[in-house]
Amino acid sequence: MVAKKEEKNYWLMKSEPDVFSIEDLEKVPAQTTHWDGVRNYQARNFMRDTMKVGDQLFFYHSNAAPSGIAGIAEIVKAGYPDFTAFDKNDVHFDPKSDKANPTWYMVDVKFVESFARVLSLEDLRGIAALQNMVLLQKGSRLSVQPVTSSEWQAVVALARKL
DNA sequence: GCCAACGTTGGC
DNA sequence: GCCAACGTTGGC
C-alpha cells in the first residue's frame, strides 16, 4: 500500500517585530516557539485544521518600518490548544475558551532563514505574480493566511536576488 | 497618531 | 436576524 503523497502547504504569519521578530525566533532555544495569541476564527481554522508538520511559512513583520516579509519558518508541531487562553494572567486570556473544548489553537514554528533584508509591501506589489496574494488585497488583515506555491516561489526568487 | 476596514457584541 | 456601536488591525 502506498500512502498518498501530501502536498506541502505554504503560509504567511504576521507578528509585530516589537513583540516578537524573526531575529527573536532565531535566538530562542531550539529556534522554535509556539505561535500563541491568535484570536481570529479564520486564522484559528487554518492552524487547527490545515497546517501540518513540514509546511513552510513566511514570517511577516507587521506594524514595522517597513512592514514586510522578513524570512522563512516551518511548522514543527500541528495545531493544539492555545493554553494562553486559559491563563488569567496572560494578555491573551479568553474566559470563554473551555479546556474541554478549546476555542483557540496554536502551532509550533521553527526558524529556517532570515532574508538579506525585509521584502516590503512596496517590493511585493511590484511583482506581477503576487497580484492575487491575500496579503496584498485591500482591507485584508488576516494574521494567518495561505500562500500558493507559485506565490511562494515568486517571493523566494525575489529574496534570492537581493 | 490617524483612520479605513474588518470582526464582534449586544440591544431590539 | 438586523444593524449600530465598539474594539482591533495594521498601513501610512
PDB file of C-alpha atoms (C1' of nucleotides) in Angstrom:
ATOM      1  CA  MET A   1       0.000   0.000   0.000  1.00  0.00           C
ATOM      2  CA  VAL A   2       1.361   3.359  -1.000  1.00  0.00           C
ATOM      3  CA  ALA A   3       0.491   6.369   1.115  1.00  0.00           C
ATOM      4  CA  LYS A   4      -0.880   9.272  -0.847  1.00  0.00           C
ATOM      5  CA  LYS A   5       1.703  11.975  -1.027  1.00  0.00           C
ATOM      6  CA  GLU A   6       0.521  15.076   0.774  1.00  0.00           C
ATOM      7  CA  GLU A   7       1.317  18.382  -0.836  1.00  0.00           C
ATOM      8  CA  LYS A   8       3.260  20.780   1.303  1.00  0.00           C
ATOM      9  CA  ASN A   9       1.280  23.895   2.127  1.00  0.00           C
ATOM     10  CA  TYR A  10       2.622  27.400   2.361  1.00  0.00           C
ATOM     11  CA  TRP A  11       1.516  30.133   4.735  1.00  0.00           C
ATOM     12  CA  LEU A  12       2.145  33.657   5.859  1.00  0.00           C
ATOM     13  CA  MET A  13       2.025  34.539   9.537  1.00  0.00           C
ATOM     14  CA  LYS A  14       2.179  38.038  10.948  1.00  0.00           C
ATOM     15  CA  SER A  15       3.964  39.227  14.036  1.00  0.00           C
ATOM     16  CA  GLU A  16       4.808  42.687  15.271  1.00  0.00           C
ATOM     17  CA  PRO A  17       8.607  42.741  15.495  1.00  0.00           C
ATOM     18  CA  ASP A  18       8.409  44.917  18.613  1.00  0.00           C
ATOM     19  CA  VAL A  19       6.672  41.969  20.249  1.00  0.00           C
ATOM     20  CA  PHE A  20       8.352  39.019  18.528  1.00  0.00           C
ATOM     21  CA  SER A  21      10.559  39.305  15.441  1.00  0.00           C
ATOM     22  CA  ILE A  22      12.253  36.743  13.235  1.00  0.00           C
ATOM     23  CA  GLU A  23      15.510  37.690  14.959  1.00  0.00           C
ATOM     24  CA  ASP A  24      13.869  36.700  18.250  1.00  0.00           C
ATOM     25  CA  LEU A  25      12.853  33.365  16.737  1.00  0.00           C
ATOM     26  CA  GLU A  26      16.423  32.764  15.603  1.00  0.00           C
ATOM     27  CA  LYS A  27      17.721  33.331  19.142  1.00  0.00           C
ATOM     28  CA  VAL A  28      15.177  31.338  21.103  1.00  0.00           C
ATOM     29  CA  PRO A  29      16.069  27.793  22.357  1.00  0.00           C
ATOM     30  CA  ALA A  30      15.810  25.256  19.527  1.00  0.00           C
ATOM     31  CA  GLN A  31      14.860  28.237  17.337  1.00  0.00           C
ATOM     32  CA  THR A  32      11.296  27.133  17.974  1.00  0.00           C
ATOM     33  CA  THR A  33       8.287  28.784  19.582  1.00  0.00           C
ATOM     34  CA  HIS A  34       4.553  28.289  19.941  1.00  0.00           C
ATOM     35  CA  TRP A  35       2.518  30.741  17.903  1.00  0.00           C
ATOM     36  CA  ASP A  36       0.115  31.841  20.592  1.00  0.00           C
ATOM     37  CA  GLY A  37      -2.408  34.633  20.800  1.00  0.00           C
ATOM     38  CA  VAL A  38      -4.282  34.214  17.519  1.00  0.00           C
ATOM     39  CA  ARG A  39      -7.865  35.238  18.303  1.00  0.00           C
ATOM     40  CA  ASN A  40      -9.485  35.175  14.895  1.00  0.00           C
ATOM     41  CA  TYR A  41     -11.623  32.239  13.762  1.00  0.00           C
ATOM     42  CA  GLN A  42     -10.417  32.063  10.175  1.00  0.00           C
ATOM     43  CA  ALA A  43      -6.791  32.094  11.284  1.00  0.00           C
ATOM     44  CA  ARG A  44      -7.625  29.569  14.004  1.00  0.00           C
ATOM     45  CA  ASN A  45      -9.174  27.225  11.456  1.00  0.00           C
ATOM     46  CA  PHE A  46      -6.034  27.223   9.330  1.00  0.00           C
ATOM     47  CA  MET A  47      -3.876  26.367  12.336  1.00  0.00           C
ATOM     48  CA  ARG A  48      -6.260  23.767  13.747  1.00  0.00           C
ATOM     49  CA  ASP A  49      -7.375  22.062  10.552  1.00  0.00           C
ATOM     50  CA  THR A  50      -4.962  22.533   7.694  1.00  0.00           C
ATOM     51  CA  MET A  51      -1.419  23.215   8.835  1.00  0.00           C
ATOM     52  CA  LYS A  52       0.832  20.217   9.138  1.00  0.00           C
ATOM     53  CA  VAL A  53       4.378  19.466  10.115  1.00  0.00           C
ATOM     54  CA  GLY A  54       6.726  20.372   7.294  1.00  0.00           C
ATOM     55  CA  ASP A  55       4.621  23.214   5.926  1.00  0.00           C
ATOM     56  CA  GLN A  56       6.597  26.393   5.490  1.00  0.00           C
ATOM     57  CA  LEU A  57       5.628  29.978   6.210  1.00  0.00           C
ATOM     58  CA  PHE A  58       6.723  33.479   5.519  1.00  0.00           C
ATOM     59  CA  PHE A  59       7.426  35.336   8.747  1.00  0.00           C
ATOM     60  CA  TYR A  60       5.804  38.729   8.220  1.00  0.00           C
ATOM     61  CA  HIS A  61       6.650  41.814  10.258  1.00  0.00           C
ATOM     62  CA  SER A  62       3.576  43.994  10.745  1.00  0.00           C
ATOM     63  CA  ASN A  63       3.448  47.479  12.217  1.00  0.00           C
ATOM     64  CA  ALA A  64       7.081  47.806  11.273  1.00  0.00           C
ATOM     65  CA  ALA A  65       9.242  50.159   9.251  1.00  0.00           C
ATOM     66  CA  PRO A  66       8.938  48.834   6.705  1.00  0.00           C
ATOM     67  CA  SER A  67       6.329  46.134   7.125  1.00  0.00           C
ATOM     68  CA  GLY A  68       7.082  43.081   5.049  1.00  0.00           C
ATOM     69  CA  ILE A  69       8.300  39.506   4.748  1.00  0.00           C
ATOM     70  CA  ALA A  70      11.376  39.010   6.914  1.00  0.00           C
ATOM     71  CA  GLY A  71      12.158  35.352   6.263  1.00  0.00           C
ATOM     72  CA  ILE A  72      11.021  31.749   6.443  1.00  0.00           C
ATOM     73  CA  ALA A  73       9.997  29.366   9.218  1.00  0.00           C
ATOM     74  CA  GLU A  74       8.446  25.916   9.235  1.00  0.00           C
ATOM     75  CA  ILE A  75       5.709  24.143  11.141  1.00  0.00           C
ATOM     76  CA  VAL A  76       7.182  21.612  13.558  1.00  0.00           C
ATOM     77  CA  LYS A  77       4.019  20.878  15.539  1.00  0.00           C
ATOM     78  CA  ALA A  78       0.484  20.849  14.135  1.00  0.00           C
ATOM     79  CA  GLY A  79      -2.493  22.572  15.780  1.00  0.00           C
ATOM     80  CA  TYR A  80      -3.069  22.098  19.511  1.00  0.00           C
ATOM     81  CA  PRO A  81      -4.960  24.147  22.126  1.00  0.00           C
ATOM     82  CA  ASP A  82      -3.573  27.602  22.847  1.00  0.00           C
ATOM     83  CA  PHE A  83      -3.003  27.364  26.590  1.00  0.00           C
ATOM     84  CA  THR A  84      -2.546  31.119  26.969  1.00  0.00           C
ATOM     85  CA  ALA A  85      -6.328  31.389  26.559  1.00  0.00           C
ATOM     86  CA  PHE A  86      -6.713  29.564  29.906  1.00  0.00           C
ATOM     87  CA  ASP A  87      -4.230  31.730  31.827  1.00  0.00           C
ATOM     88  CA  LYS A  88      -5.950  34.548  33.664  1.00  0.00           C
ATOM     89  CA  ASN A  89      -2.679  36.456  33.879  1.00  0.00           C
ATOM     90  CA  ASP A  90      -1.905  36.228  30.180  1.00  0.00           C
ATOM     91  CA  VAL A  91      -2.759  39.107  27.878  1.00  0.00           C
ATOM     92  CA  HIS A  92      -4.416  36.579  25.568  1.00  0.00           C
ATOM     93  CA  PHE A  93      -6.662  35.137  28.291  1.00  0.00           C
ATOM     94  CA  ASP A  94     -10.135  34.336  26.994  1.00  0.00           C
ATOM     95  CA  PRO A  95     -12.664  33.389  29.679  1.00  0.00           C
ATOM     96  CA  LYS A  96     -14.926  31.884  27.013  1.00  0.00           C
ATOM     97  CA  SER A  97     -12.394  29.249  25.971  1.00  0.00           C
ATOM     98  CA  ASP A  98     -13.087  25.957  27.710  1.00  0.00           C
ATOM     99  CA  LYS A  99     -10.314  23.423  28.379  1.00  0.00           C
ATOM    100  CA  ALA A 100     -12.620  20.564  27.469  1.00  0.00           C
ATOM    101  CA  ASN A 101     -13.484  22.241  24.196  1.00  0.00           C
ATOM    102  CA  PRO A 102     -10.836  24.869  23.428  1.00  0.00           C
ATOM    103  CA  THR A 103     -11.738  27.843  21.293  1.00  0.00           C
ATOM    104  CA  TRP A 104      -8.208  28.758  20.270  1.00  0.00           C
ATOM    105  CA  TYR A 105      -5.363  26.785  18.749  1.00  0.00           C
ATOM    106  CA  MET A 106      -1.705  27.316  18.009  1.00  0.00           C
ATOM    107  CA  VAL A 107       1.161  25.614  16.197  1.00  0.00           C
ATOM    108  CA  ASP A 108       4.898  25.440  16.838  1.00  0.00           C
ATOM    109  CA  VAL A 109       7.188  27.095  14.312  1.00  0.00           C
ATOM    110  CA  LYS A 110      10.930  26.795  13.787  1.00  0.00           C
ATOM    111  CA  PHE A 111      13.306  29.305  12.257  1.00  0.00           C
ATOM    112  CA  VAL A 112      14.575  28.499   8.767  1.00  0.00           C
ATOM    113  CA  GLU A 113      16.173  31.672   7.452  1.00  0.00           C
ATOM    114  CA  SER A 114      16.160  35.450   7.513  1.00  0.00           C
ATOM    115  CA  PHE A 115      16.173  37.235   4.167  1.00  0.00           C
ATOM    116  CA  ALA A 116      19.042  39.618   3.415  1.00  0.00           C
ATOM    117  CA  ARG A 117      16.506  42.343   4.046  1.00  0.00           C
ATOM    118  CA  VAL A 118      12.782  42.607   4.648  1.00  0.00           C
ATOM    119  CA  LEU A 119      10.728  42.434   1.454  1.00  0.00           C
ATOM    120  CA  SER A 120       8.459  45.430   1.909  1.00  0.00           C
ATOM    121  CA  LEU A 121       4.884  45.697   0.707  1.00  0.00           C
ATOM    122  CA  GLU A 122       6.194  48.000  -1.975  1.00  0.00           C
ATOM    123  CA  ASP A 123       8.637  45.300  -3.129  1.00  0.00           C
ATOM    124  CA  LEU A 124       5.860  42.725  -3.157  1.00  0.00           C
ATOM    125  CA  ARG A 125       3.390  44.948  -5.008  1.00  0.00           C
ATOM    126  CA  GLY A 126       5.981  45.263  -7.742  1.00  0.00           C
ATOM    127  CA  ILE A 127       5.733  41.558  -8.567  1.00  0.00           C
ATOM    128  CA  ALA A 128       3.012  40.707 -11.090  1.00  0.00           C
ATOM    129  CA  ALA A 129       2.839  37.088  -9.894  1.00  0.00           C
ATOM    130  CA  LEU A 130       1.708  38.311  -6.468  1.00  0.00           C
ATOM    131  CA  GLN A 131      -1.309  40.291  -7.675  1.00  0.00           C
ATOM    132  CA  ASN A 132      -3.768  37.938  -6.011  1.00  0.00           C
ATOM    133  CA  MET A 133      -1.786  37.288  -2.847  1.00  0.00           C
ATOM    134  CA  VAL A 134      -4.102  37.518   0.187  1.00  0.00           C
ATOM    135  CA  LEU A 135      -1.670  39.843   1.935  1.00  0.00           C
ATOM    136  CA  LEU A 136      -1.910  42.427  -0.824  1.00  0.00           C
ATOM    137  CA  GLN A 137      -5.688  42.547  -1.099  1.00  0.00           C
ATOM    138  CA  LYS A 138      -7.360  45.753   0.027  1.00  0.00           C
ATOM    139  CA  GLY A 139      -8.646  45.517   3.557  1.00  0.00           C
ATOM    140  CA  SER A 140      -7.020  42.125   4.130  1.00  0.00           C
ATOM    141  CA  ARG A 141      -5.719  41.805   7.670  1.00  0.00           C
ATOM    142  CA  LEU A 142      -5.822  38.090   8.346  1.00  0.00           C
ATOM    143  CA  SER A 143      -2.865  37.217  10.567  1.00  0.00           C
ATOM    144  CA  VAL A 144      -2.523  33.621   9.346  1.00  0.00           C
ATOM    145  CA  GLN A 145      -3.125  33.163   5.650  1.00  0.00           C
ATOM    146  CA  PRO A 146      -2.439  30.656   2.867  1.00  0.00           C
ATOM    147  CA  VAL A 147       0.159  31.330   0.167  1.00  0.00           C
ATOM    148  CA  THR A 148       0.051  29.477  -3.144  1.00  0.00           C
ATOM    149  CA  SER A 149       3.141  27.606  -4.297  1.00  0.00           C
ATOM    150  CA  SER A 150       3.591  29.974  -7.233  1.00  0.00           C
ATOM    151  CA  GLU A 151       3.400  32.962  -4.896  1.00  0.00           C
ATOM    152  CA  TRP A 152       5.869  31.250  -2.594  1.00  0.00           C
ATOM    153  CA  GLN A 153       8.320  30.706  -5.425  1.00  0.00           C
ATOM    154  CA  ALA A 154       7.978  34.290  -6.660  1.00  0.00           C
ATOM    155  CA  VAL A 155       8.727  35.702  -3.193  1.00  0.00           C
ATOM    156  CA  VAL A 156      11.695  33.397  -2.657  1.00  0.00           C
ATOM    157  CA  ALA A 157      13.052  34.306  -6.094  1.00  0.00           C
ATOM    158  CA  LEU A 158      12.831  37.979  -5.166  1.00  0.00           C
ATOM    159  CA  ALA A 159      14.597  37.356  -1.875  1.00  0.00           C
ATOM    160  CA  ARG A 160      17.400  35.500  -3.662  1.00  0.00           C
ATOM    161  CA  LYS A 161      18.000  38.478  -5.932  1.00  0.00           C
ATOM    162  CA  LEU A 162      18.770  40.830  -3.046  1.00  0.00           C
TER     163      LEU A 162
ATOM    164  C1'  DG B   1      -1.278  59.366  15.858  1.00  0.00           C
ATOM    165  C1'  DC B   2      -4.722  58.909  12.216  1.00  0.00           C
ATOM    166  C1'  DC B   3      -8.059  56.381  10.155  1.00  0.00           C
ATOM    167  C1'  DA B   4     -10.111  52.777   6.958  1.00  0.00           C
ATOM    168  C1'  DA B   5     -11.554  48.225   7.015  1.00  0.00           C
ATOM    169  C1'  DC B   6     -12.861  44.411   9.344  1.00  0.00           C
ATOM    170  C1'  DG B   7     -14.757  41.458  13.223  1.00  0.00           C
ATOM    171  C1'  DT B   8     -17.516  41.050  17.365  1.00  0.00           C
ATOM    172  C1'  DT B   9     -21.061  42.264  20.590  1.00  0.00           C
ATOM    173  C1'  DG B  10     -25.434  43.119  22.154  1.00  0.00           C
ATOM    174  C1'  DG B  11     -29.999  45.597  22.106  1.00  0.00           C
ATOM    175  C1'  DC B  12     -34.115  45.078  19.954  1.00  0.00           C
TER     176       DC B  12
ATOM    177  C1'  DG C   1     -31.763  38.192  12.347  1.00  0.00           C
ATOM    178  C1'  DC C   2     -30.655  43.113  11.832  1.00  0.00           C
ATOM    179  C1'  DC C   3     -27.517  46.519  12.483  1.00  0.00           C
ATOM    180  C1'  DA C   4     -25.283  50.246  15.238  1.00  0.00           C
ATOM    181  C1'  DA C   5     -21.646  50.699  18.332  1.00  0.00           C
ATOM    182  C1'  DC C   6     -17.466  49.375  19.693  1.00  0.00           C
ATOM    183  C1'  DG C   7     -12.806  47.231  19.522  1.00  0.00           C
ATOM    184  C1'  DT C   8      -8.848  45.720  16.761  1.00  0.00           C
ATOM    185  C1'  DT C   9      -5.624  45.546  12.977  1.00  0.00           C
ATOM    186  C1'  DG C  10      -2.219  47.489  10.535  1.00  0.00           C
ATOM    187  C1'  DG C  11      -0.528  50.717   6.772  1.00  0.00           C
ATOM    188  C1'  DC C  12       0.917  55.140   6.476  1.00  0.00           C
TER     189       DC C  12
END
